PDB file of C-alpha atoms in Angstrom:
ATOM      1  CA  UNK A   1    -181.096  98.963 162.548  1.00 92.00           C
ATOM      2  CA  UNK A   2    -178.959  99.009 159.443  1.00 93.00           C
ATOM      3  CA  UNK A   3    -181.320  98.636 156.364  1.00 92.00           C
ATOM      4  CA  UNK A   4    -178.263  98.427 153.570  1.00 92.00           C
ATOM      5  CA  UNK A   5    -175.478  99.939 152.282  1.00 92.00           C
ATOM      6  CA  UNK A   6    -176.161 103.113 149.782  1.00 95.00           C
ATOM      7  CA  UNK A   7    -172.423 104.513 149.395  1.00 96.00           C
ATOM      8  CA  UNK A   8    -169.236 102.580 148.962  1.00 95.00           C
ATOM      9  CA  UNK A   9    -165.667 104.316 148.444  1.00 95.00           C
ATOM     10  CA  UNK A  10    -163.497 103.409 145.378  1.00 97.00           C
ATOM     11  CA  UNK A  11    -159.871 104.970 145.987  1.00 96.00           C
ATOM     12  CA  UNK A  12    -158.928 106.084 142.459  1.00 97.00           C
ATOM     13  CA  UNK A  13    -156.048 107.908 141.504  1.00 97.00           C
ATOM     14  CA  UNK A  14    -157.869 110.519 138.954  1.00 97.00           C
ATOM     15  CA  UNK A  15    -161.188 111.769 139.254  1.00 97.00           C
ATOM     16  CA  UNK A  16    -161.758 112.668 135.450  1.00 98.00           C
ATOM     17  CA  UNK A  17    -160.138 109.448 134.212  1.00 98.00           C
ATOM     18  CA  UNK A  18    -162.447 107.527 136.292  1.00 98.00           C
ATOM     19  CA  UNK A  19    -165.758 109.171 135.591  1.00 98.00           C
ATOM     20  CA  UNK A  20    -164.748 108.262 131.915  1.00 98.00           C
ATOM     21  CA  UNK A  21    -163.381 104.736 132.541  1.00 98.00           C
ATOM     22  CA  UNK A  22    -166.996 103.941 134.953  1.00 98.00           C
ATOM     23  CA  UNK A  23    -169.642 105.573 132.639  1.00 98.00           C
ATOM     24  CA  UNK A  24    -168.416 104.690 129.242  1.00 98.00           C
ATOM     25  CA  UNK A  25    -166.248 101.822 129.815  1.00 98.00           C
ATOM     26  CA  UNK A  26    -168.460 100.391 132.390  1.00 98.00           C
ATOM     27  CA  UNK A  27    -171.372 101.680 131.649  1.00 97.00           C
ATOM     28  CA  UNK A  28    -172.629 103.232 135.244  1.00 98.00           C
ATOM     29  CA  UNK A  29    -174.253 106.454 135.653  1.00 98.00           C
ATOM     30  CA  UNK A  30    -172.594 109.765 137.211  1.00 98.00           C
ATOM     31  CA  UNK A  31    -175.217 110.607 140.174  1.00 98.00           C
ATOM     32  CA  UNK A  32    -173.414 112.970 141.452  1.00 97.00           C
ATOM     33  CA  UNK A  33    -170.200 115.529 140.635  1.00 97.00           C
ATOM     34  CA  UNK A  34    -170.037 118.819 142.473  1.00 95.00           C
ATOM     35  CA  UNK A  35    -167.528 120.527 145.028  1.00 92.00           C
ATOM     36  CA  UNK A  36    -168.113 120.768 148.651  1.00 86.00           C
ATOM     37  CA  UNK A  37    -167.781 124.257 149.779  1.00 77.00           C
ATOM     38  CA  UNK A  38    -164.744 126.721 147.718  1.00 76.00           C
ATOM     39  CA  UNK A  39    -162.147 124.700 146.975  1.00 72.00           C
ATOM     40  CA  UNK A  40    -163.571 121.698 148.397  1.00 82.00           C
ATOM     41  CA  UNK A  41    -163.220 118.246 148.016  1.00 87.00           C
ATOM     42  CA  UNK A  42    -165.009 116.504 144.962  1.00 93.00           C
ATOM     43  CA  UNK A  43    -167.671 114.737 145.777  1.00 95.00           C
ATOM     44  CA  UNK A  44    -168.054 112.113 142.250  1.00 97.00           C
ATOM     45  CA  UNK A  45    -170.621 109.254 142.867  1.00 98.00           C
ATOM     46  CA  UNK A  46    -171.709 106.050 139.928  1.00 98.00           C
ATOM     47  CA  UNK A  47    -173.965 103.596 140.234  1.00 97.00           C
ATOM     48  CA  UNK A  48    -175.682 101.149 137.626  1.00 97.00           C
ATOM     49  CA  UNK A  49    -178.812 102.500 136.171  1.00 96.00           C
ATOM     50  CA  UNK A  50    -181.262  99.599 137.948  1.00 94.00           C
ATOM     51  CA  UNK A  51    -179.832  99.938 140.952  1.00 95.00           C
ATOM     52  CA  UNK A  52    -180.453 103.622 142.247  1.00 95.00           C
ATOM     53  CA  UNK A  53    -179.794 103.051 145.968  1.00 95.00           C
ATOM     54  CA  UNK A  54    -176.135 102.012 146.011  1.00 96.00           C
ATOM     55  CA  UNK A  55    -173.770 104.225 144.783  1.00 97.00           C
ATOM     56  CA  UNK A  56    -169.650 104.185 144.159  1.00 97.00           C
ATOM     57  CA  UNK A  57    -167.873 107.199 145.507  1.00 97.00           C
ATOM     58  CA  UNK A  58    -164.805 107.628 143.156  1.00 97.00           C
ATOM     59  CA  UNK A  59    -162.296 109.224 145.285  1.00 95.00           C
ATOM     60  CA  UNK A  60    -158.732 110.610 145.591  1.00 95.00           C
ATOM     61  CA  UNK A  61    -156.908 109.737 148.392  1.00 93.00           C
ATOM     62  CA  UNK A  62    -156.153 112.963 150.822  1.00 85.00           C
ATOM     63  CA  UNK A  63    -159.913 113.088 151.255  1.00 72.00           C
ATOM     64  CA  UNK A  64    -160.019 112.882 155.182  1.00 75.00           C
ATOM     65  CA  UNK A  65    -156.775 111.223 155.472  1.00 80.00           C
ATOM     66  CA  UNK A  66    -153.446 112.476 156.311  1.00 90.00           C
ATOM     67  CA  UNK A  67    -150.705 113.070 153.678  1.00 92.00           C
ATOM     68  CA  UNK A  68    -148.893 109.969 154.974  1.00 95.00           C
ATOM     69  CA  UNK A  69    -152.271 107.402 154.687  1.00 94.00           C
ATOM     70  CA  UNK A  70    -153.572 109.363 151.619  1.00 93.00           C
ATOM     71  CA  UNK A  71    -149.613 108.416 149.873  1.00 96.00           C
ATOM     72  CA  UNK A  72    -150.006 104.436 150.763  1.00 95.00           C
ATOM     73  CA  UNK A  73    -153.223 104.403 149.889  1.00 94.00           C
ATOM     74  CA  UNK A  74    -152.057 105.795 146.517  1.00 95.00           C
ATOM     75  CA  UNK A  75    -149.628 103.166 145.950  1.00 96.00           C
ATOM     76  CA  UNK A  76    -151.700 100.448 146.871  1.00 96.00           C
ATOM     77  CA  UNK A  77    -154.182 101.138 144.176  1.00 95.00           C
ATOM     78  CA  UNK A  78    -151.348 101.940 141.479  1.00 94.00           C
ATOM     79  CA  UNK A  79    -149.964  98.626 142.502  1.00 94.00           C
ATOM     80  CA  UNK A  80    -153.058  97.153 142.054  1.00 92.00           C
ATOM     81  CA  UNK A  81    -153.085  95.520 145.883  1.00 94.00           C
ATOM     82  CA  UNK A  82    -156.859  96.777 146.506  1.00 93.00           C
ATOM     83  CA  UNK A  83    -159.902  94.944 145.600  1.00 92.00           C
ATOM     84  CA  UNK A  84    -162.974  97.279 144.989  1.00 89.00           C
ATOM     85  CA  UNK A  85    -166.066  94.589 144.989  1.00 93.00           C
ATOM     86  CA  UNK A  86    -168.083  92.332 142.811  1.00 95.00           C
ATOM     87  CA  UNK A  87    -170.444  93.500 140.121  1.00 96.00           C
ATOM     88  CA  UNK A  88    -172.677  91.259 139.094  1.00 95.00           C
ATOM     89  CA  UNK A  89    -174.027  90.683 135.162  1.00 96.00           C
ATOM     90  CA  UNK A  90    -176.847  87.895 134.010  1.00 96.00           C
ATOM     91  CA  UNK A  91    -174.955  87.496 130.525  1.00 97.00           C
ATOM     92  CA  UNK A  92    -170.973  87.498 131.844  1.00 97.00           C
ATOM     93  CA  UNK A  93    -169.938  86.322 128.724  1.00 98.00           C
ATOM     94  CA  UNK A  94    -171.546  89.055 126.357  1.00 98.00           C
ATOM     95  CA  UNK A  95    -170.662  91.478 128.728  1.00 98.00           C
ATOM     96  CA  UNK A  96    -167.489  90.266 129.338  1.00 98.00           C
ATOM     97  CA  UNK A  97    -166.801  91.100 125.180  1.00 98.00           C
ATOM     98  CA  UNK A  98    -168.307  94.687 125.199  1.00 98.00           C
ATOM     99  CA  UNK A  99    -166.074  95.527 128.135  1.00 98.00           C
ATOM    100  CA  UNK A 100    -163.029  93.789 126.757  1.00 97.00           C
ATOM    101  CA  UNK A 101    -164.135  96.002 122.847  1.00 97.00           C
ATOM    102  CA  UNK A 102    -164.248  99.011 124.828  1.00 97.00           C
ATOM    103  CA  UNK A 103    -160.877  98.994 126.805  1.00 97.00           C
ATOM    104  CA  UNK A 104    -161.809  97.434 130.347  1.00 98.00           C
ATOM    105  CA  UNK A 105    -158.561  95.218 131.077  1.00 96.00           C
ATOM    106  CA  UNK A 106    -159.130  92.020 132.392  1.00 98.00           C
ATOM    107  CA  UNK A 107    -157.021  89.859 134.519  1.00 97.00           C
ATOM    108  CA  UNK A 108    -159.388  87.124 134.426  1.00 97.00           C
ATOM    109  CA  UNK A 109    -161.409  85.652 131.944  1.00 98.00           C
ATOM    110  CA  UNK A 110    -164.860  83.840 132.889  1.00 98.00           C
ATOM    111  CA  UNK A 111    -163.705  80.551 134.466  1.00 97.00           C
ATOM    112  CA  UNK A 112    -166.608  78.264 136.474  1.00 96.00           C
ATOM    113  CA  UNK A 113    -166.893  78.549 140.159  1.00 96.00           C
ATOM    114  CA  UNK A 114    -168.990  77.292 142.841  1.00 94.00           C
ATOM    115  CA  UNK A 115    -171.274  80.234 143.291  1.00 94.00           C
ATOM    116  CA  UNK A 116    -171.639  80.598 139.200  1.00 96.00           C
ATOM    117  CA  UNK A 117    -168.806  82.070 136.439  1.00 97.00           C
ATOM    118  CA  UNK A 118    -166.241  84.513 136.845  1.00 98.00           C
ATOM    119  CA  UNK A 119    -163.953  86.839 135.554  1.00 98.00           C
ATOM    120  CA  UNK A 120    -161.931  89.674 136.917  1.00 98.00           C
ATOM    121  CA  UNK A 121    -160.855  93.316 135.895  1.00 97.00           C
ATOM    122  CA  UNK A 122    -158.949  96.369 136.569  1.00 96.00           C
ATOM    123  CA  UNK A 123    -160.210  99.947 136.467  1.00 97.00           C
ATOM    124  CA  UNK A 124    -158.071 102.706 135.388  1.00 96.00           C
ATOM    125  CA  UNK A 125    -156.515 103.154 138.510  1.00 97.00           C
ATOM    126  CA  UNK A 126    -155.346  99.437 139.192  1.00 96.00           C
ATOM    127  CA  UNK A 127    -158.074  98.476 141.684  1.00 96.00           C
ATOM    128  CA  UNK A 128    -159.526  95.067 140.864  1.00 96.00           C
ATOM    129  CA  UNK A 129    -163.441  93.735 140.723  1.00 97.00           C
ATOM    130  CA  UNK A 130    -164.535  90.430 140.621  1.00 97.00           C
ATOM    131  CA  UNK A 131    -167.333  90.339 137.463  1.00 97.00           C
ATOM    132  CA  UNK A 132    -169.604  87.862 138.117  1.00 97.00           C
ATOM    133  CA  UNK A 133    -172.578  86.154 137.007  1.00 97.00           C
ATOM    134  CA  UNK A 134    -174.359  84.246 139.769  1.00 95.00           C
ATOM    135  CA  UNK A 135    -175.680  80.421 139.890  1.00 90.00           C
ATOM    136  CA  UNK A 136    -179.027  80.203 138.991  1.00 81.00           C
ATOM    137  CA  UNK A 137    -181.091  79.128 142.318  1.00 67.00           C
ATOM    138  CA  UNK A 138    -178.219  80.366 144.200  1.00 60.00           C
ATOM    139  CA  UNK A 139    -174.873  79.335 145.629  1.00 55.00           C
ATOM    140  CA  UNK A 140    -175.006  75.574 146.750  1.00 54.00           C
ATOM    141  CA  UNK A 141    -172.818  75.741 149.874  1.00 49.00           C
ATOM    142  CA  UNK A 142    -172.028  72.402 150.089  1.00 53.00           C
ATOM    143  CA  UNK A 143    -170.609  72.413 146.613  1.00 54.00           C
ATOM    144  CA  UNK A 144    -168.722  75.996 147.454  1.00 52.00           C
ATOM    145  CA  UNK A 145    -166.918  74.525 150.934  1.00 50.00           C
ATOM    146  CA  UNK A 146    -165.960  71.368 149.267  1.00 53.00           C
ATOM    147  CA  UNK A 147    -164.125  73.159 146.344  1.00 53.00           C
TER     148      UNK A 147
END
């Protein structure tokens, strides 16, 4: 049976750039940047420090695709049509200053919602992540359908 998820991809349009924008923008950890095989693909991984067993694989698109799915893929994430997730913080609004001091661009500044406060972001490619800081005692669903 499935236990979890461990690795999710991020399409990103620059490898370098977004190891910089995820571990010193974001904050995330590199757990692992190497080549597979000579002249392999790059195989660039982040994940937050307390979470060790989910990772973000930060990759270019041509990885496994064909030229013609790796090219719309690209556009999509310049255009900023891709959403990449949620990432969740217990102090949105503090964070929400450090990552707005060190560069992160936001598209979205905390507003209320049902399931707690929001804000969203880009990354240096153009994907977009919902930034969220969760209810305390969890999403009322009641409250979240009738919105």
């Amino acid at each position: 049976m499935i236990k979890g998820l461990a690795i999710s991809t991020v399409w990103v349009l620059d490898q370098d750039r977004a190891k910089e924008f995820y571990t010193e923008k974001l904050g995330l950890e590199v757990r692992t940047d190497m080549t597979m095989g000579e002249g392999g693909m790059r195989w660039l991984t982040v994940g937050a420090p307390d979470q060790p067993d989910v990772e973000l694989t930060l990759m270019v698109p041509g990885s496994g695709t064909d030229p013609e799915s790796a090219e719309m893929i690209r556009k999509l994430v310049a255009k900023g049509a891709l959403g990449a997730g949620v990432l969740t913080t217990d102090d949105i609004h503090g964070d929400y200053a450090k990552l707005k001091d060190r560069g992160v661009e936001f598209i979205q500044e905390p507003q209320e919602r049902p399931y707690g406060i929001e804000a969203l972001f880009r990354d240096d490619s153009g994907n977009w992540f919902s930034f969220t800081q969760h209810r305390e005692g969890g999403l009322d669903l009641d409250q979240a359908w009738s919105s």
